[in-house]
Amino acid sequence: MNIIIADHYDDLCRISADIVKDCVKAKPDAVLGLATGSTPIGLYKQLVHQYKSGELDFSKVTTFNLDEYIGLSPEHPQSYNKFMYDHLFRHINVPEEQIHIPKGDNPQLEDECSAYENLIRRIGGIDIQILGIGANGHIGFNEPGSDPEARTRIVRLSESTIKANARFFGDQSLVPRLAISMGIQTIMEFSRHIVLLASGEEKAEAVQKMAEGIMTKNVPASILQSHPNVTVIADQHAAQQLKKQSS
Ligand code: GLP
């Protein structure tokens, strides 16, 4: 794991945007794996800026999002579909048909999961997978205890994630209990480069366990230690519990 400690959140966004920019410049038809949550919002802002200033062209890029809530339509204000269009897709030139987000309102959920998995495989995998991290160490919606061999599937959100995400829904009771998520094995096997972003003190313990703790399914992000190409970009708050301050 290559760990970069950014001075501030803005640096974290700039550094991660530069990694994406270099990838897309070198490979205009790059496949990007994208994440939701508050952490990557600044990265997406930077990518929009790079597109608007003519530095980046997304016309050949393909995207795959990590996860989506089950039961929300794409237009629902808290769906990850809407999040991605609001923060990124509506502002750049990636063609609609090259955007992939699991459909949480598909009545055939099992088919949705296997089709999603197959599509990533068929396209040849993901060049850069952006990840956030949950305060409990989750990646995507792979909660503590998730099988490291799991593929894209239906998952149940943990109580702590429901609580953490309630801030977006206004009330905890409104947070969906189920989601579709790429599995840990999907992420591990299909991603050529994983870029994990962590910001804020509430992520410090998870970041330390991910990078320096034992590899355990109880901290899903710790499984990333066995991936050959992971870059962690943490701001100083999120990095404060790391024993080794860089590697
Ligand atoms: C959500 C998402 C994750 C995200 C995490 C952290 O539950 N499913 O993909 O990484 O929470 O979100 P935030 O960046 O808002 O802390």
mmCIF file of C-alpha atoms and ligand atoms in Angstrom:
data_model
loop_
_atom_site.group_PDB
_atom_site.id
_atom_site.type_symbol
_atom_site.label_atom_id
_atom_site.label_comp_id
_atom_site.label_asym_id
_atom_site.label_seq_id
_atom_site.Cartn_x
_atom_site.Cartn_y
_atom_site.Cartn_z
ATOM 1 C CA MET A 1 0.000 0.000 0.000
ATOM 2 C CA ASN A 2 1.340 3.354 -0.974
ATOM 3 C CA ILE A 3 0.115 5.912 1.552
ATOM 4 C CA ILE A 4 0.041 9.594 0.700
ATOM 5 C CA ILE A 5 -0.774 11.989 3.516
ATOM 6 C CA ALA A 6 -2.343 15.146 2.182
ATOM 7 C CA ASP A 7 -2.157 18.352 4.201
ATOM 8 C CA HIS A 8 -5.796 19.183 3.646
ATOM 9 C CA TYR A 9 -8.908 17.801 2.019
ATOM 10 C CA ASP A 10 -8.290 20.055 -1.003
ATOM 11 C CA ASP A 11 -4.872 18.470 -1.538
ATOM 12 C CA LEU A 12 -6.406 15.027 -1.293
ATOM 13 C CA CYS A 13 -8.836 16.007 -4.055
ATOM 14 C CA ARG A 14 -6.129 17.504 -6.244
ATOM 15 C CA ILE A 15 -3.804 14.508 -5.860
ATOM 16 C CA SER A 16 -6.544 12.014 -6.660
ATOM 17 C CA ALA A 17 -7.784 14.090 -9.610
ATOM 18 C CA ASP A 18 -4.256 14.156 -11.018
ATOM 19 C CA ILE A 19 -4.083 10.356 -10.809
ATOM 20 C CA VAL A 20 -7.359 10.075 -12.731
ATOM 21 C CA LYS A 21 -6.249 12.726 -15.215
ATOM 22 C CA ASP A 22 -2.956 10.951 -15.950
ATOM 23 C CA CYS A 23 -4.810 7.691 -16.457
ATOM 24 C CA VAL A 24 -7.392 9.151 -18.869
ATOM 25 C CA LYS A 25 -4.748 11.095 -20.776
ATOM 26 C CA ALA A 26 -2.653 7.954 -21.237
ATOM 27 C CA LYS A 27 -5.705 5.824 -22.022
ATOM 28 C CA PRO A 28 -8.664 7.862 -23.328
ATOM 29 C CA ASP A 29 -10.935 4.803 -23.174
ATOM 30 C CA ALA A 30 -10.067 4.126 -19.537
ATOM 31 C CA VAL A 31 -12.535 2.305 -17.307
ATOM 32 C CA LEU A 32 -13.105 4.141 -14.041
ATOM 33 C CA GLY A 33 -14.630 2.602 -10.944
ATOM 34 C CA LEU A 34 -16.403 5.304 -8.963
ATOM 35 C CA ALA A 35 -17.573 5.750 -5.403
ATOM 36 C CA THR A 36 -20.158 7.875 -3.653
ATOM 37 C CA GLY A 37 -20.141 9.432 -0.179
ATOM 38 C CA SER A 38 -18.980 12.889 0.809
ATOM 39 C CA THR A 39 -15.269 12.127 0.435
ATOM 40 C CA PRO A 40 -15.010 11.950 -3.388
ATOM 41 C CA ILE A 41 -17.157 15.058 -3.970
ATOM 42 C CA GLY A 42 -14.069 17.299 -4.188
ATOM 43 C CA LEU A 43 -12.391 14.881 -6.598
ATOM 44 C CA TYR A 44 -15.440 15.043 -8.859
ATOM 45 C CA LYS A 45 -15.393 18.844 -8.659
ATOM 46 C CA GLN A 46 -11.803 18.805 -9.861
ATOM 47 C CA LEU A 47 -12.619 16.429 -12.723
ATOM 48 C CA VAL A 48 -15.485 18.684 -13.808
ATOM 49 C CA HIS A 49 -13.080 21.612 -13.714
ATOM 50 C CA GLN A 50 -10.517 19.711 -15.797
ATOM 51 C CA TYR A 51 -13.213 18.856 -18.337
ATOM 52 C CA LYS A 52 -14.534 22.425 -18.510
ATOM 53 C CA SER A 53 -11.053 23.884 -18.948
ATOM 54 C CA GLY A 54 -10.460 21.518 -21.867
ATOM 55 C CA GLU A 55 -7.812 19.438 -20.113
ATOM 56 C CA LEU A 56 -9.801 16.219 -20.033
ATOM 57 C CA ASP A 57 -12.091 14.424 -22.436
ATOM 58 C CA PHE A 58 -14.388 11.721 -21.078
ATOM 59 C CA SER A 59 -16.037 10.804 -24.387
ATOM 60 C CA LYS A 60 -14.414 7.372 -24.519
ATOM 61 C CA VAL A 61 -14.361 6.690 -20.787
ATOM 62 C CA THR A 62 -16.530 3.968 -19.255
ATOM 63 C CA THR A 63 -17.590 4.075 -15.610
ATOM 64 C CA PHE A 64 -18.806 1.538 -13.079
ATOM 65 C CA ASN A 65 -20.150 2.607 -9.720
ATOM 66 C CA LEU A 66 -19.517 0.511 -6.663
ATOM 67 C CA ASP A 67 -22.958 0.305 -5.199
ATOM 68 C CA GLU A 68 -26.564 1.464 -5.046
ATOM 69 C CA TYR A 69 -29.364 1.316 -2.483
ATOM 70 C CA ILE A 70 -32.060 -1.248 -3.140
ATOM 71 C CA GLY A 71 -35.567 0.109 -3.548
ATOM 72 C CA LEU A 72 -34.671 3.647 -4.626
ATOM 73 C CA SER A 73 -35.439 4.735 -8.163
ATOM 74 C CA PRO A 74 -32.593 6.414 -10.067
ATOM 75 C CA GLU A 75 -34.404 9.761 -9.599
ATOM 76 C CA HIS A 76 -34.712 9.416 -5.826
ATOM 77 C CA PRO A 77 -32.850 12.358 -4.209
ATOM 78 C CA GLN A 78 -30.664 9.962 -2.184
ATOM 79 C CA SER A 79 -29.987 7.379 -4.861
ATOM 80 C CA TYR A 80 -26.353 6.981 -5.805
ATOM 81 C CA ASN A 81 -27.450 7.359 -9.411
ATOM 82 C CA LYS A 82 -28.686 10.888 -8.707
ATOM 83 C CA PHE A 83 -25.597 11.631 -6.636
ATOM 84 C CA MET A 84 -23.324 10.720 -9.538
ATOM 85 C CA TYR A 85 -25.262 12.767 -12.080
ATOM 86 C CA ASP A 86 -25.416 15.766 -9.735
ATOM 87 C CA HIS A 87 -21.734 15.720 -8.860
ATOM 88 C CA LEU A 88 -20.136 14.445 -12.048
ATOM 89 C CA PHE A 89 -21.940 12.922 -15.005
ATOM 90 C CA ARG A 90 -24.214 15.865 -15.786
ATOM 91 C CA HIS A 91 -21.196 18.168 -15.997
ATOM 92 C CA ILE A 92 -18.834 16.117 -18.184
ATOM 93 C CA ASN A 93 -19.064 14.489 -21.608
ATOM 94 C CA VAL A 94 -19.165 10.810 -20.679
ATOM 95 C CA PRO A 95 -21.871 9.270 -22.888
ATOM 96 C CA GLU A 96 -24.895 7.901 -21.051
ATOM 97 C CA GLU A 97 -24.403 4.379 -22.455
ATOM 98 C CA GLN A 98 -20.897 4.205 -20.978
ATOM 99 C CA ILE A 99 -22.142 4.929 -17.444
ATOM 100 C CA HIS A 100 -22.945 1.920 -15.259
ATOM 101 C CA ILE A 101 -24.586 2.062 -11.842
ATOM 102 C CA PRO A 102 -26.323 -0.967 -10.322
ATOM 103 C CA LYS A 103 -30.095 -0.643 -10.666
ATOM 104 C CA GLY A 104 -31.475 -0.863 -7.164
ATOM 105 C CA ASP A 105 -35.056 -0.822 -8.428
ATOM 106 C CA ASN A 106 -34.648 -3.798 -10.770
ATOM 107 C CA PRO A 107 -37.233 -6.385 -9.651
ATOM 108 C CA GLN A 108 -34.768 -9.089 -10.757
ATOM 109 C CA LEU A 109 -32.059 -8.166 -8.277
ATOM 110 C CA GLU A 110 -30.027 -11.371 -8.542
ATOM 111 C CA ASP A 111 -29.909 -10.999 -12.324
ATOM 112 C CA GLU A 112 -28.917 -7.371 -11.938
ATOM 113 C CA CYS A 113 -25.957 -8.399 -9.760
ATOM 114 C CA SER A 114 -24.672 -11.123 -12.059
ATOM 115 C CA ALA A 115 -25.154 -8.993 -15.183
ATOM 116 C CA TYR A 116 -23.186 -6.160 -13.546
ATOM 117 C CA GLU A 117 -20.369 -8.497 -12.595
ATOM 118 C CA ASN A 118 -20.285 -10.009 -16.097
ATOM 119 C CA LEU A 119 -20.220 -6.618 -17.751
ATOM 120 C CA ILE A 120 -17.146 -5.518 -15.790
ATOM 121 C CA ARG A 121 -15.466 -8.797 -16.710
ATOM 122 C CA ARG A 122 -16.414 -8.489 -20.385
ATOM 123 C CA ILE A 123 -15.099 -4.949 -20.623
ATOM 124 C CA GLY A 124 -11.729 -6.130 -19.311
ATOM 125 C CA GLY A 125 -11.736 -4.783 -15.752
ATOM 126 C CA ILE A 126 -11.212 -1.387 -14.192
ATOM 127 C CA ASP A 127 -8.174 0.846 -14.662
ATOM 128 C CA ILE A 128 -8.687 2.990 -11.571
ATOM 129 C CA GLN A 129 -11.090 2.117 -8.809
ATOM 130 C CA ILE A 130 -11.862 5.015 -6.477
ATOM 131 C CA LEU A 131 -12.866 3.933 -2.985
ATOM 132 C CA GLY A 132 -13.953 5.685 0.172
ATOM 133 C CA ILE A 133 -13.893 3.955 3.518
ATOM 134 C CA GLY A 134 -16.595 3.620 6.146
ATOM 135 C CA ALA A 135 -15.773 4.430 9.763
ATOM 136 C CA ASN A 136 -16.281 0.696 10.374
ATOM 137 C CA GLY A 137 -13.774 -0.195 7.629
ATOM 138 C CA HIS A 138 -16.316 -0.977 4.916
ATOM 139 C CA ILE A 139 -15.562 -0.512 1.232
ATOM 140 C CA GLY A 140 -18.479 -0.081 -1.147
ATOM 141 C CA PHE A 141 -21.188 -1.625 0.992
ATOM 142 C CA ASN A 142 -19.021 -4.566 2.012
ATOM 143 C CA GLU A 143 -19.668 -4.395 5.711
ATOM 144 C CA PRO A 144 -17.534 -5.995 8.460
ATOM 145 C CA GLY A 145 -17.845 -9.767 8.199
ATOM 146 C CA SER A 146 -18.273 -9.726 4.397
ATOM 147 C CA ASP A 147 -16.798 -12.684 2.598
ATOM 148 C CA PRO A 148 -13.544 -11.550 0.936
ATOM 149 C CA GLU A 149 -14.411 -13.839 -1.994
ATOM 150 C CA ALA A 150 -17.798 -12.202 -2.561
ATOM 151 C CA ARG A 151 -18.825 -10.842 -5.936
ATOM 152 C CA THR A 152 -21.446 -8.212 -6.792
ATOM 153 C CA ARG A 153 -24.443 -9.105 -4.654
ATOM 154 C CA ILE A 154 -27.261 -7.974 -2.400
ATOM 155 C CA VAL A 155 -25.960 -6.800 0.969
ATOM 156 C CA ARG A 156 -27.501 -5.735 4.264
ATOM 157 C CA LEU A 157 -26.266 -2.439 5.715
ATOM 158 C CA SER A 158 -24.847 -2.559 9.227
ATOM 159 C CA GLU A 159 -26.469 -0.509 11.990
ATOM 160 C CA SER A 160 -23.453 1.818 12.123
ATOM 161 C CA THR A 161 -23.665 2.517 8.368
ATOM 162 C CA ILE A 162 -27.411 3.141 8.598
ATOM 163 C CA LYS A 163 -26.678 5.609 11.380
ATOM 164 C CA ALA A 164 -23.809 7.262 9.459
ATOM 165 C CA ASN A 165 -25.866 7.617 6.274
ATOM 166 C CA ALA A 166 -28.977 8.883 8.074
ATOM 167 C CA ARG A 167 -27.556 12.400 7.702
ATOM 168 C CA PHE A 168 -28.428 12.284 4.003
ATOM 169 C CA PHE A 169 -31.958 10.986 4.526
ATOM 170 C CA GLY A 170 -32.960 13.220 7.430
ATOM 171 C CA ASP A 171 -34.127 10.238 9.469
ATOM 172 C CA GLN A 172 -32.598 6.864 10.186
ATOM 173 C CA SER A 173 -35.846 5.045 9.419
ATOM 174 C CA LEU A 174 -35.676 6.257 5.810
ATOM 175 C CA VAL A 175 -32.254 4.725 5.071
ATOM 176 C CA PRO A 176 -32.671 1.595 2.916
ATOM 177 C CA ARG A 177 -31.547 -1.549 4.709
ATOM 178 C CA LEU A 178 -30.315 -3.297 1.570
ATOM 179 C CA ALA A 179 -28.004 -2.402 -1.278
ATOM 180 C CA ILE A 180 -26.280 -3.893 -4.300
ATOM 181 C CA SER A 181 -22.519 -3.742 -3.944
ATOM 182 C CA MET A 182 -19.540 -4.908 -5.930
ATOM 183 C CA GLY A 183 -17.942 -7.569 -3.764
ATOM 184 C CA ILE A 184 -14.484 -7.461 -2.248
ATOM 185 C CA GLN A 185 -13.330 -10.053 -4.760
ATOM 186 C CA THR A 186 -14.821 -7.999 -7.614
ATOM 187 C CA ILE A 187 -12.782 -5.002 -6.477
ATOM 188 C CA MET A 188 -9.624 -7.028 -5.800
ATOM 189 C CA GLU A 189 -9.639 -8.966 -9.040
ATOM 190 C CA PHE A 190 -10.919 -6.400 -11.522
ATOM 191 C CA SER A 191 -9.111 -3.234 -10.385
ATOM 192 C CA ARG A 192 -5.651 -2.581 -11.775
ATOM 193 C CA HIS A 193 -5.130 0.414 -9.487
ATOM 194 C CA ILE A 194 -7.143 1.164 -6.371
ATOM 195 C CA VAL A 195 -7.180 4.721 -5.034
ATOM 196 C CA LEU A 196 -8.738 4.928 -1.581
ATOM 197 C CA LEU A 197 -9.643 8.339 -0.184
ATOM 198 C CA ALA A 198 -10.052 9.040 3.513
ATOM 199 C CA SER A 199 -10.783 12.359 5.138
ATOM 200 C CA GLY A 200 -11.555 13.346 8.707
ATOM 201 C CA GLU A 201 -10.849 12.160 12.202
ATOM 202 C CA GLU A 202 -13.804 9.757 12.206
ATOM 203 C CA LYS A 203 -11.932 7.637 9.640
ATOM 204 C CA ALA A 204 -8.613 7.560 11.543
ATOM 205 C CA GLU A 205 -9.171 4.243 13.304
ATOM 206 C CA ALA A 206 -10.400 2.534 10.136
ATOM 207 C CA VAL A 207 -7.417 3.851 8.167
ATOM 208 C CA GLN A 208 -4.966 2.579 10.781
ATOM 209 C CA LYS A 209 -6.580 -0.870 10.894
ATOM 210 C CA MET A 210 -6.780 -1.008 7.094
ATOM 211 C CA ALA A 211 -3.125 -0.176 6.559
ATOM 212 C CA GLU A 212 -1.393 -1.531 9.654
ATOM 213 C CA GLY A 213 -3.758 -4.015 11.253
ATOM 214 C CA ILE A 214 -4.116 -7.699 10.539
ATOM 215 C CA MET A 215 -5.947 -8.647 7.392
ATOM 216 C CA THR A 216 -9.390 -9.644 8.535
ATOM 217 C CA LYS A 217 -12.864 -9.753 7.088
ATOM 218 C CA ASN A 218 -13.963 -7.773 10.135
ATOM 219 C CA VAL A 219 -12.173 -4.785 8.573
ATOM 220 C CA PRO A 220 -13.024 -5.263 4.899
ATOM 221 C CA ALA A 221 -10.586 -2.551 3.739
ATOM 222 C CA SER A 222 -7.682 -4.471 5.327
ATOM 223 C CA ILE A 223 -8.048 -7.094 2.558
ATOM 224 C CA LEU A 224 -6.652 -4.410 0.218
ATOM 225 C CA GLN A 225 -3.231 -5.090 1.785
ATOM 226 C CA SER A 226 -3.008 -8.087 -0.528
ATOM 227 C CA HIS A 227 -3.688 -6.061 -3.698
ATOM 228 C CA PRO A 228 -0.506 -5.181 -5.615
ATOM 229 C CA ASN A 229 -1.412 -1.605 -6.519
ATOM 230 C CA VAL A 230 -3.222 0.437 -3.880
ATOM 231 C CA THR A 231 -2.752 4.144 -3.246
ATOM 232 C CA VAL A 232 -4.292 5.494 -0.057
ATOM 233 C CA ILE A 233 -4.693 9.256 0.053
ATOM 234 C CA ALA A 234 -5.577 10.399 3.548
ATOM 235 C CA ASP A 235 -5.713 13.881 4.959
ATOM 236 C CA GLN A 236 -3.893 14.542 8.216
ATOM 237 C CA HIS A 237 -7.000 13.932 10.312
ATOM 238 C CA ALA A 238 -7.663 10.548 8.765
ATOM 239 C CA ALA A 239 -3.958 9.631 8.995
ATOM 240 C CA GLN A 240 -3.484 10.634 12.629
ATOM 241 C CA GLN A 241 -3.524 7.097 14.068
ATOM 242 C CA LEU A 242 -1.047 5.642 11.577
ATOM 243 C CA LYS A 243 2.085 4.486 13.379
ATOM 244 C CA LYS A 244 4.157 4.793 10.258
ATOM 245 C CA GLN A 245 3.443 8.171 8.716
ATOM 246 C CA SER A 246 4.345 7.225 5.115
ATOM 247 C CA SER A 247 5.401 4.215 3.109
HETATM 248 C C1 GLP B 1 -21.073 4.860 1.982
HETATM 249 C C2 GLP B 1 -20.677 4.228 0.634
HETATM 250 C C3 GLP B 1 -19.201 3.969 0.547
HETATM 251 C C4 GLP B 1 -18.465 5.190 1.060
HETATM 252 C C5 GLP B 1 -18.703 5.341 2.545
HETATM 253 C C6 GLP B 1 -18.031 6.556 3.176
HETATM 254 O O1 GLP B 1 -21.853 4.050 2.800
HETATM 255 N N1 GLP B 1 -21.389 3.033 0.315
HETATM 256 O O2 GLP B 1 -18.844 3.656 -0.786
HETATM 257 O O3 GLP B 1 -17.080 5.031 0.858
HETATM 258 O O4 GLP B 1 -20.081 5.309 2.845
HETATM 259 O O5 GLP B 1 -18.745 7.719 2.913
HETATM 260 P P1 GLP B 1 -18.247 9.187 3.265
HETATM 261 O O6 GLP B 1 -17.214 9.517 2.247
HETATM 262 O O7 GLP B 1 -19.456 10.043 3.146
HETATM 263 O O8 GLP B 1 -17.700 9.128 4.637
#
